[in-house]
Amino acid sequence: MIVDCHGHYTTEPQQFKDWRANQLKLVEEGSFRPTAAELQVSDDEIRESIEANQRRLQIERGTDVTIISPRAVGMGHHLGTAETSMEWTKLSNDMIARVIGLFPENFIGVCALPQYPGVEPKNCIPELERCINDLGFIGCNLNPDPSGAWWTDPPLTDKWWYPLYEKMVELDVPAMIHVSGSCNPNFHHTGAHYIAADTTAFMQLIVGDLFADFPTLKFIIPHGGGAVPFHWGRYRGLAQDMGKPLLDDHLLNNVFFDTCVYHQAGIDCMTKVVPTKNILFASEMLGAVRGIDPETGHYYDDTKRYIQDTPSLDDAGRIQIFEQNVRNVYSRLKI
Amino acid sequence: MIVDCHGHYTTEPQQFKDWRANQLKLVEEGSFRPTAAELQVSDDEIRESIEANQRRLQIERGTDVTIISPRAVGMGHHLGTAETSMEWTKLSNDMIARVIGLFPENFIGVCALPQYPGVEPKNCIPELERCINDLGFIGCNLNPDPSGAWWTDPPLTDKWWYPLYEKMVELDVPAMIHVSGSCNPNFHHTGAHYIAADTTAFMQLIVGDLFADFPTLKFIIPHGGGAVPFHWGRYRGLAQDMGKPLLDDHLLNNVFFDTCVYHQAGIDCMTKVVPTKNILFASEMLGAVRGIDPETGHYYDDTKRYIQDTPSLDDAGRIQIFEQNVRNVYSRLKI
């Protein structure tokens, strides 16, 4: 079985996006009141949006299950108010619950969290519990910078985040460390903010000692870990200069990387330096890059090909990456 | 000849660092007035600080010339005031002039610019002219985020920067796009801010069309280009999705990467995907990582070894990276 641990519902019906636009417009006008969502989306519309896209690509590429979460840029934790973020996040998670209800063999849910800049992460706990306990989700996406590329909240190692981590440990669910959109004109969202945030999060974990306090907490750093495998020597060396333990002991029982790296040489670099047990198959589809690579004739994000072709893995290693590691990290995955 | 295009004077005599600390203390007390620097550093002290460090390592590693600039983190453009930044930058560049005066065979200068957040980059032009015309320097370091990891100034493609670019083109000098320290607790300086900024700068250049306006402007993105070579497929794909030309045409006549990547697999990834003409040898010594890699028994930042051992280059390619490309980009290099 091939499990893709990083997919987003980026093909939502138009009225879903319209609902969000209207919500933000009401906030701007000062007339927003939380209401039972008036959104009308039929099962058929959801089914079609998946069958024509994510499910079609699963079949074409030969993957079986995608761990799917709401559109990352779409969460926009920095937009509106804490109240709108809460309502929008619940609605987004409900939509994921409908997707997995319609495709129980092929999609399993991960939730967004109702974060808002400057608001304590512990406010996300009720929604996390609802998604795990009531909706059957198996993890969450955690935004290390809900300000949208202004980085005004504390680092991931700060006690600010601890109540949420305690709940994650209790529920035995991992978090993918995934930012949302950027409202800072310096940072393109998928080309700069995502990759910079992945790199920054890893370095925060090197500097801190979070997993001494939470030995069973698990994070997935997406997009191949940002720059981390490419600069593996720098990170090993920085940890060494700081007197930290080897990365194997300091972080690699708790931190994992996905394979959303869209060319062979990148995957080859990653599989050469990162222990195989720390690599989880993912494609991010339909995500940041949607075209066909003219150099290969295949979709850039058809990452299964790169894993199959990388010289640093044997068949057992490929099985680990395609399935076993995902099951180890997302322990609630039962498909 | 082997030319290292990225070195910093990170072994300055103590009184130089004390002078800066005192300057910032005076600002805080409200009693700073620009004065002729009272700094006393002898030639012997400078000579010793280089001979025991950068020059010793050149000899041990078999490199010939280092393009040296003031300590990057040390510039701290976000500290003090625009006035102190101007004075400190001039003093720092003067110190580099003394280094290259003492070691004319082995070191050549690149200047820091007296940037300050919110102050127009054109204010840097007189100091750039002084360093190039009077001190014999061959380029500058340009900080894309003088706020120190708060990213409050406009992107590199904004017209805000154009007067400085016009002067760079007139003088025929390139800029290394190099941030300074971080005062945002989310970003470790050498482990997160540097690498994130390199990546972010490249993406700004993809989104914009700067080199249509400045066809001869040249930028070096240090630290191997941040995450860029590792995510080469992502960047090719994003440019393609945006309808931009191929990176070869869009950026690669103007943008170059150094080799400050501290392990073999990283350099192998880079030399495989980035055209050889766009790679400039560099080690950043003495820089971010100072230890010896227990996996190889060599210094992490002894990057010459990785270039020599990478399978994607032939001898002609190595000569390009070690010397020719540096001469092409830094056209004023005459050693």
XYZ file of C-alpha atoms in Angstrom:
670
model
C 0.000 0.000 0.000
C 1.214 3.513 -0.807
C 0.109 6.228 1.598
C 0.602 9.878 0.694
C 0.813 11.759 3.999
C 0.406 15.260 2.585
C -2.608 16.207 0.508
C -4.888 19.218 0.708
C -8.475 19.691 -0.368
C -7.554 22.357 -2.908
C -10.395 21.603 -5.275
C -13.264 22.749 -3.092
C -16.574 23.730 -4.717
C -16.792 27.434 -5.513
C -19.496 28.185 -2.951
C -17.125 27.064 -0.194
C -14.556 29.680 -1.223
C -17.329 32.233 -1.679
C -18.515 31.577 1.860
C -15.064 32.438 3.226
C -14.790 35.561 1.086
C -18.163 36.679 2.364
C -17.215 35.968 5.961
C -14.108 38.151 5.653
C -16.134 40.867 3.931
C -18.603 40.913 6.832
C -15.701 41.283 9.272
C -14.368 44.205 7.313
C -17.775 45.852 7.334
C -18.046 45.262 11.067
C -21.202 43.206 10.667
C -19.861 39.676 11.226
C -21.756 37.472 13.684
C -20.962 33.778 14.065
C -23.819 31.813 12.571
C -24.560 28.261 11.763
C -22.939 28.038 8.356
C -25.376 28.699 5.573
C -23.119 26.885 3.175
C -24.865 24.522 0.785
C -22.599 21.939 -0.826
C -24.012 18.614 -1.972
C -22.299 15.259 -1.623
C -22.274 14.999 -5.394
C -20.322 18.212 -5.714
C -17.716 17.007 -3.244
C -17.531 13.601 -4.895
C -17.011 15.140 -8.307
C -14.340 17.554 -7.057
C -12.332 14.628 -5.679
C -12.977 12.105 -8.449
C -11.852 14.529 -11.130
C -8.697 15.473 -9.286
C -7.099 13.825 -6.241
C -8.740 10.424 -6.782
C -8.000 10.491 -10.518
C -4.318 11.176 -9.798
C -4.163 8.445 -7.155
C -5.357 5.970 -9.792
C -3.069 7.310 -12.525
C -0.007 7.281 -10.295
C -0.763 4.095 -8.404
C -1.101 5.407 -4.872
C -3.753 4.159 -2.500
C -4.471 6.487 0.403
C -3.999 10.224 0.913
C -3.963 11.900 4.295
C -5.920 14.992 3.414
C -6.365 18.295 5.224
C -7.907 21.668 4.383
C -6.116 23.933 1.894
C -3.114 25.307 3.785
C -3.013 28.756 2.212
C -6.776 28.842 2.516
C -6.718 28.743 6.303
C -5.346 32.308 6.450
C -5.021 32.366 10.228
C -3.971 36.011 10.038
C -7.211 37.097 8.346
C -10.389 38.211 10.072
C -10.592 37.662 13.813
C -10.003 34.816 16.256
C -13.743 34.208 16.087
C -13.875 33.956 12.293
C -10.813 31.726 12.324
C -12.604 29.377 14.695
C -15.738 29.233 12.560
C -13.865 28.875 9.278
C -11.608 26.145 10.650
C -14.526 24.094 11.910
C -16.254 24.423 8.567
C -13.051 23.420 6.750
C -12.595 20.376 8.953
C -16.236 19.411 8.462
C -15.626 19.480 4.728
C -12.685 17.081 5.142
C -14.925 14.815 7.216
C -17.372 14.705 4.302
C -14.555 13.853 1.864
C -13.361 10.929 3.949
C -16.954 9.823 4.507
C -17.442 9.637 0.740
C -14.079 7.951 0.042
C -13.336 5.874 3.148
C -10.913 3.609 1.288
C -8.724 6.339 -0.133
C -8.740 9.405 2.090
C -8.185 9.929 5.772
C -8.380 13.236 7.558
C -5.983 15.608 9.243
C -7.420 18.779 10.732
C -6.519 22.423 10.560
C -6.392 24.211 13.903
C -8.296 27.435 14.654
C -5.160 29.485 15.298
C -4.967 33.255 15.366
C -1.904 35.447 15.923
C -1.404 36.331 19.568
C -4.073 33.892 20.774
C -2.880 31.010 22.911
C -2.664 27.675 21.076
C -4.528 25.966 23.910
C -7.680 27.513 22.425
C -7.294 24.957 19.626
C -7.712 21.986 21.938
C -11.513 21.585 21.724
C -11.405 21.554 17.914
C -8.505 19.094 17.924
C -10.450 16.794 20.241
C -13.580 17.075 18.099
C -11.652 16.184 14.943
C -9.808 13.235 16.452
C -12.540 11.818 18.676
C -15.683 12.652 16.709
C -14.564 12.901 13.075
C -11.941 10.129 13.118
C -9.026 12.263 11.998
C -5.478 11.103 12.711
C -3.423 14.276 13.118
C -3.330 18.037 12.752
C -1.554 20.770 10.840
C 0.148 23.222 13.165
C 0.990 26.694 11.861
C 4.250 27.910 13.455
C 3.480 31.465 12.312
C -0.244 32.320 12.403
C 0.642 35.965 11.670
C 1.144 35.132 7.969
C 4.918 35.674 7.566
C 5.407 38.366 10.201
C 6.497 35.783 12.768
C 5.089 37.586 15.779
C 4.282 34.546 17.932
C 6.864 32.605 19.981
C 9.038 29.781 18.589
C 7.720 26.214 18.650
C 9.871 25.397 21.659
C 8.206 28.050 23.815
C 5.876 27.023 26.630
C 3.187 29.037 24.796
C 2.597 25.869 22.753
C 2.823 23.300 25.562
C -0.874 22.797 26.408
C -1.537 21.884 22.782
C 1.423 19.491 22.755
C 0.114 17.858 25.935
C -3.195 17.207 24.232
C -1.487 15.876 21.091
C 0.502 13.441 23.207
C -2.609 12.368 25.103
C -4.473 11.756 21.832
C -1.362 10.207 20.234
C -1.523 12.362 17.110
C 1.349 14.045 15.229
C 1.380 17.544 13.753
C 2.589 18.570 10.353
C 4.322 21.936 10.858
C 2.688 23.824 8.018
C 2.307 27.576 7.599
C -0.616 29.146 5.793
C -0.604 32.165 3.472
C 1.770 35.110 3.587
C 0.591 38.690 3.878
C 4.180 39.985 3.824
C 5.098 41.055 0.291
C 8.624 39.705 0.765
C 7.399 36.118 0.962
C 5.733 34.281 -1.887
C 3.609 31.703 -0.124
C 4.508 28.341 -1.693
C 7.917 29.430 -3.014
C 9.319 31.285 -0.017
C 7.163 31.255 3.117
C 6.594 27.485 3.092
C 10.215 26.542 2.524
C 11.602 29.213 4.862
C 9.195 28.159 7.608
C 10.098 24.482 7.290
C 13.775 25.349 7.647
C 13.144 27.769 10.501
C 11.054 25.270 12.452
C 13.799 22.644 12.269
C 16.379 25.128 13.517
C 14.089 26.115 16.412
C 14.012 22.449 17.388
C 17.821 22.192 17.235
C 18.231 25.231 19.491
C 15.620 24.085 21.995
C 15.141 20.855 23.864
C 11.459 20.247 23.291
C 11.551 16.460 23.102
C 13.093 16.157 26.530
C 9.755 17.497 27.764
C 7.676 15.585 25.205
C 9.504 12.364 24.310
C 6.562 10.970 22.330
C 5.560 14.153 20.476
C 5.905 13.823 16.702
C 6.276 16.499 14.039
C 6.375 16.131 10.269
C 8.216 18.913 8.474
C 6.758 19.111 4.987
C 8.291 20.022 1.607
C 11.235 17.748 2.272
C 12.092 19.700 5.414
C 12.630 22.967 3.519
C 16.382 23.402 3.112
C 17.329 20.948 5.831
C 18.514 17.859 3.919
C 20.408 20.088 1.449
C 22.175 21.716 4.390
C 22.422 18.552 6.492
C 26.122 19.231 7.169
C 25.347 22.758 8.348
C 22.684 21.482 10.745
C 24.827 18.675 12.076
C 27.674 21.163 12.479
C 25.590 23.858 14.141
C 24.199 21.330 16.636
C 27.746 20.128 17.316
C 29.073 23.686 17.820
C 26.223 24.285 20.293
C 27.099 21.162 22.260
C 23.821 19.462 21.368
C 23.578 15.671 20.984
C 23.788 14.129 17.513
C 20.678 14.913 15.475
C 19.815 11.193 15.631
C 19.319 11.477 19.380
C 18.332 15.138 19.662
C 15.531 15.215 17.072
C 15.188 12.174 14.874
C 12.993 10.150 17.183
C 10.430 12.919 16.890
C 10.926 14.822 13.637
C 10.112 13.445 10.199
C 10.298 14.835 6.666
C 7.924 14.329 3.789
C 8.997 13.794 0.181
C 7.442 16.883 -1.437
C 10.619 17.642 -3.375
C 9.952 17.867 -7.072
C 13.005 16.554 -8.824
C 15.208 13.475 -8.701
C 18.439 15.127 -7.477
C 16.627 16.613 -4.479
C 15.148 13.274 -3.442
C 18.537 11.629 -3.993
C 20.135 14.146 -1.613
C 17.462 13.541 0.996
C 17.516 9.748 0.860
C 21.296 9.802 1.113
C 21.545 11.808 4.336
C 18.251 11.522 6.208
C 17.673 8.147 7.901
C 15.064 6.194 5.947
C 12.892 5.819 9.050
C 12.463 9.629 9.073
C 11.120 9.971 5.520
C 7.384 9.807 4.769
C 5.997 9.586 1.261
C 4.011 12.620 0.125
C 3.249 14.596 -2.995
C 1.227 17.598 -1.741
C -1.128 17.076 -4.659
C -2.935 19.084 -5.797
C -0.642 21.655 -4.428
C 2.107 24.108 -5.096
C 3.223 22.960 -8.541
C 0.738 21.609 -11.047
C 2.642 21.448 -14.318
C 4.530 18.769 -16.223
C 8.315 18.890 -16.107
C 9.518 19.258 -19.706
C 12.768 17.536 -18.719
C 10.996 14.308 -17.707
C 7.566 14.468 -19.315
C 5.961 13.734 -15.927
C 4.218 15.892 -13.353
C 6.691 17.657 -11.081
C 4.692 16.467 -8.063
C 4.583 12.810 -9.106
C 7.075 12.107 -6.337
C 6.486 8.360 -6.349
C 8.745 8.160 -9.417
C 11.645 9.813 -7.612
C 11.364 7.433 -4.653
C 11.276 4.478 -7.024
C 14.328 5.713 -8.941
C 16.566 6.981 -6.159
C 19.749 4.905 -5.888
C 20.047 5.255 -2.098
C 17.089 3.028 -1.267
C 16.500 -0.694 -1.541
C 13.065 -2.276 -1.798
C 12.723 -2.522 1.968
C 13.548 1.179 2.286
C 10.942 2.064 -0.319
C 8.284 0.104 1.563
C 9.250 1.946 4.739
C 8.802 5.314 3.042
C 5.653 4.420 1.130
C 3.798 2.922 4.074
C 5.504 1.802 7.264
C 6.889 5.144 8.392
C 3.564 6.849 7.785
C 1.866 4.234 9.963
C 4.490 4.653 12.666
C 4.046 8.426 12.817
C 0.272 8.523 12.312
C -0.437 5.728 14.769
C -4.200 6.161 14.388
C -4.039 5.282 10.689
C -5.995 2.031 10.440
C -6.787 1.726 6.725
C 44.175 29.586 -8.753
C 41.367 28.935 -6.267
C 39.291 31.950 -5.301
C 36.904 31.744 -2.348
C 34.212 34.349 -3.011
C 32.687 34.357 0.461
C 34.774 35.090 3.528
C 34.124 37.394 6.461
C 36.480 39.130 8.840
C 35.125 37.264 11.832
C 38.365 37.319 13.808
C 38.532 41.036 14.497
C 40.602 42.304 17.444
C 38.567 42.646 20.634
C 38.772 46.448 20.750
C 36.939 46.595 17.410
C 33.987 44.698 18.869
C 34.197 46.749 22.056
C 33.999 49.944 19.994
C 30.719 48.794 18.450
C 29.291 47.730 21.804
C 30.156 51.146 23.203
C 28.619 52.919 20.232
C 25.326 51.066 20.741
C 25.466 51.771 24.489
C 25.843 55.497 23.791
C 22.810 55.375 21.500
C 20.782 53.710 24.204
C 21.835 56.352 26.709
C 20.951 59.069 24.223
C 24.481 60.479 24.226
C 25.764 59.231 20.857
C 27.409 61.790 18.583
C 29.249 60.787 15.415
C 32.947 61.245 16.012
C 36.140 60.418 14.269
C 36.594 56.854 15.417
C 38.753 56.597 18.465
C 39.476 52.983 17.686
C 43.101 51.926 18.096
C 44.040 48.711 16.296
C 47.622 48.110 15.148
C 48.639 46.523 11.877
C 50.293 43.754 13.859
C 47.037 42.909 15.570
C 45.226 42.692 12.245
C 48.048 40.667 10.700
C 48.014 38.191 13.564
C 44.234 37.822 13.503
C 44.386 36.855 9.818
C 47.567 34.770 9.888
C 46.293 32.613 12.724
C 42.955 32.020 11.077
C 41.843 32.792 7.507
C 45.376 32.773 6.046
C 46.320 29.620 7.958
C 43.261 27.828 6.587
C 43.947 29.040 3.040
C 47.392 27.414 3.271
C 46.134 24.224 4.925
C 43.344 23.771 2.398
C 45.195 24.950 -0.666
C 43.145 27.964 -1.652
C 44.722 31.183 -2.866
C 42.490 34.209 -2.606
C 39.482 35.043 -0.423
C 37.010 37.781 -1.217
C 36.514 39.129 2.282
C 33.869 41.408 3.760
C 32.926 42.548 7.255
C 31.279 40.067 9.606
C 27.723 39.685 8.319
C 25.964 39.225 11.650
C 28.179 41.992 13.013
C 26.702 44.628 10.729
C 23.398 44.569 12.663
C 21.656 47.039 10.375
C 18.631 46.968 12.660
C 20.613 48.166 15.708
C 21.206 51.759 16.765
C 20.199 54.444 14.278
C 20.782 55.199 10.604
C 23.609 57.454 11.727
C 25.377 54.780 13.803
C 24.908 52.279 11.002
C 26.668 54.688 8.646
C 29.595 55.225 11.007
C 29.936 51.543 11.932
C 29.794 50.436 8.293
C 32.509 52.871 7.247
C 34.711 51.705 10.090
C 34.076 48.057 9.183
C 34.942 48.666 5.544
C 38.074 50.551 6.563
C 39.127 47.502 8.544
C 38.707 45.324 5.428
C 40.820 47.833 3.500
C 43.565 47.354 6.067
C 43.331 43.552 5.770
C 43.707 43.629 2.000
C 46.502 46.197 2.317
C 48.413 43.793 4.554
C 47.680 40.702 2.438
C 47.385 41.974 -1.134
C 48.110 38.548 -2.643
C 45.481 36.658 -0.716
C 42.553 38.878 0.164
C 40.409 41.260 -1.811
C 37.604 43.361 -0.409
C 33.842 43.456 -0.634
C 32.047 46.144 1.340
C 29.117 46.192 3.671
C 26.509 48.864 2.959
C 25.247 51.335 5.591
C 21.659 50.145 5.430
C 19.003 50.852 8.013
C 15.382 49.673 8.049
C 13.038 52.109 6.374
C 15.865 54.233 4.981
C 16.185 54.367 1.206
C 19.006 52.201 -0.185
C 20.202 55.117 -2.321
C 21.741 56.489 0.893
C 24.324 53.705 0.531
C 25.658 55.013 -2.773
C 28.409 57.313 -1.426
C 29.863 54.523 0.724
C 29.666 52.066 -2.184
C 31.520 54.538 -4.399
C 34.149 55.160 -1.735
C 34.777 51.427 -1.287
C 34.993 50.663 -5.005
C 36.781 53.772 -6.225
C 38.981 54.643 -3.254
C 39.543 51.357 -1.412
C 39.755 49.060 -4.428
C 36.908 46.751 -3.418
C 35.186 44.657 -6.059
C 31.610 44.222 -4.835
C 29.161 44.685 -1.973
C 26.976 42.709 0.372
C 23.358 43.749 0.105
C 21.022 42.981 2.994
C 17.525 42.197 1.664
C 16.093 42.637 5.175
C 17.821 45.367 7.198
C 15.119 45.023 9.871
C 16.794 41.890 11.233
C 14.232 39.185 10.382
C 11.084 41.287 10.574
C 11.104 41.859 6.804
C 9.588 45.317 6.905
C 11.304 46.760 3.797
C 10.146 46.080 0.217
C 11.219 43.046 -1.850
C 14.421 43.220 -3.910
C 12.421 43.747 -7.084
C 10.828 46.949 -5.786
C 11.874 50.307 -7.231
C 12.957 51.227 -3.687
C 16.257 49.510 -4.527
C 16.705 50.808 -8.077
C 19.046 53.780 -7.460
C 21.501 51.461 -5.763
C 21.256 48.957 -8.615
C 21.907 51.744 -11.110
C 25.105 52.622 -9.287
C 26.156 48.954 -9.073
C 25.686 48.602 -12.825
C 27.612 51.815 -13.469
C 30.498 50.603 -11.273
C 30.209 47.069 -12.678
C 30.092 45.395 -9.263
C 27.910 42.503 -8.100
C 26.133 42.146 -4.775
C 26.042 39.132 -2.547
C 22.497 39.030 -1.120
C 23.382 38.510 2.529
C 21.290 39.250 5.585
C 22.777 40.236 8.917
C 21.675 39.230 12.409
C 18.161 38.340 13.507
C 16.384 40.077 16.359
C 13.293 37.917 15.889
C 13.375 35.000 18.347
C 11.886 32.710 15.726
C 14.970 32.902 13.526
C 18.377 31.615 14.525
C 20.752 33.756 12.490
C 23.048 31.318 10.653
C 20.690 28.337 10.880
C 17.392 29.914 9.891
C 17.529 33.589 8.898
C 20.425 33.152 6.449
C 18.993 30.124 4.689
C 15.417 31.432 4.690
C 16.556 34.778 3.290
C 18.565 33.169 0.492
C 15.527 31.143 -0.543
C 13.182 34.109 -0.215
C 15.400 36.373 -2.313
C 15.495 33.849 -5.158
C 11.713 33.539 -5.126
C 11.353 37.336 -5.199
C 13.460 37.317 -8.346
C 11.298 34.616 -9.942
C 8.111 36.568 -9.239
C 9.542 39.868 -10.484
C 11.254 40.834 -13.691
C 14.218 42.769 -12.342
C 16.763 41.773 -14.963
C 14.627 43.104 -17.779
C 15.347 46.498 -16.217
C 18.963 45.681 -15.281
C 20.308 43.149 -17.786
C 23.883 43.394 -16.453
C 23.110 43.428 -12.732
C 24.601 40.438 -10.910
C 23.632 38.843 -7.597
C 25.315 36.019 -5.729
C 22.995 34.096 -3.430
C 25.164 32.621 -0.683
C 24.942 29.387 1.313
C 24.340 27.444 -1.840
C 21.246 29.500 -2.615
C 19.463 28.485 0.591
C 16.982 25.760 -0.327
C 16.944 26.551 -4.037
C 19.022 23.740 -5.592
C 17.319 21.179 -3.317
C 13.956 22.441 -4.563
C 15.066 23.106 -8.134
C 12.032 21.264 -9.506
C 9.703 23.365 -7.347
C 11.271 26.592 -8.599
C 11.267 25.501 -12.224
C 7.663 24.410 -11.800
C 6.516 27.568 -10.031
C 8.095 29.734 -12.726
C 6.406 27.590 -15.360
C 2.989 27.807 -13.644
C 3.410 31.612 -13.540
C 4.156 31.766 -17.247
C 7.716 32.967 -16.664
C 10.549 32.054 -19.038
C 12.817 29.113 -18.209
C 15.065 29.915 -15.244
C 18.025 29.807 -17.651
C 16.669 32.861 -19.427
C 14.734 34.496 -16.600
C 17.467 34.551 -13.926
C 20.588 32.561 -14.683
C 22.420 35.259 -16.606
C 22.288 37.344 -13.450
C 21.987 35.106 -10.403
C 24.776 32.897 -9.072
C 25.123 30.553 -6.100
C 28.102 29.987 -3.859
C 29.207 26.574 -2.571
C 28.744 27.118 1.181
C 27.003 23.778 1.592
C 28.732 21.648 4.174
C 28.389 18.063 3.047
C 29.000 16.028 -0.084
C 25.389 15.099 -0.895
C 24.357 18.753 -0.861
C 27.101 19.781 -3.264
C 26.278 16.769 -5.443
C 22.657 17.927 -5.658
C 23.716 21.454 -6.555
C 26.277 20.508 -9.214
C 23.767 18.179 -10.794
C 20.995 20.725 -11.331
C 22.516 24.208 -11.334
C 24.463 25.082 -14.489
C 28.194 25.029 -13.730
C 28.572 28.609 -14.923
C 26.295 29.722 -12.074
C 28.305 28.161 -9.227
C 31.068 30.096 -7.440
C 33.475 28.473 -5.023
C 33.151 29.630 -1.415
C 33.534 28.325 2.106
C 32.318 31.210 4.316
C 35.306 30.603 6.570
C 35.548 31.413 9.366
C 31.845 31.379 9.474
C 28.745 29.601 10.555
C 30.145 26.157 11.298
C 33.609 25.736 12.768
C 33.832 22.107 13.799
C 35.148 18.925 12.245
C 32.651 16.499 10.783
C 33.066 13.204 12.659
C 31.764 11.370 9.588
C 34.651 12.584 7.395
C 37.344 13.780 9.782
C 37.485 17.126 7.933
C 36.146 20.569 8.663
C 32.513 20.910 7.626
C 33.373 24.159 5.820
C 36.305 22.714 3.849
C 34.108 22.875 0.773
C 36.994 22.457 -1.685
C 36.909 18.723 -0.926
C 33.260 18.423 -1.937
C 33.868 20.218 -5.237
C 36.820 17.960 -5.934
C 34.837 14.819 -5.130
C 31.488 15.567 -6.734
C 30.756 13.191 -9.612
C 28.846 15.750 -11.687
C 31.875 17.867 -12.602
C 34.834 17.269 -14.865
C 38.169 19.062 -14.490
C 37.064 21.929 -16.710
C 33.963 22.385 -14.583
C 36.025 22.471 -11.412
C 38.259 25.181 -12.865
C 35.168 27.166 -13.767
C 33.864 26.975 -10.210
C 37.204 27.531 -8.486
C 38.217 30.556 -10.540
C 36.634 31.466 -13.843
C 33.077 32.035 -12.684
C 34.272 34.192 -9.796
C 36.227 36.327 -12.259
C 33.218 36.589 -14.555
C 30.929 37.783 -11.780
C 33.430 39.965 -9.930
C 34.791 41.606 -13.064
C 37.012 43.945 -11.067
C 38.959 41.012 -9.601
C 42.463 41.448 -11.006
C 44.629 39.269 -8.742
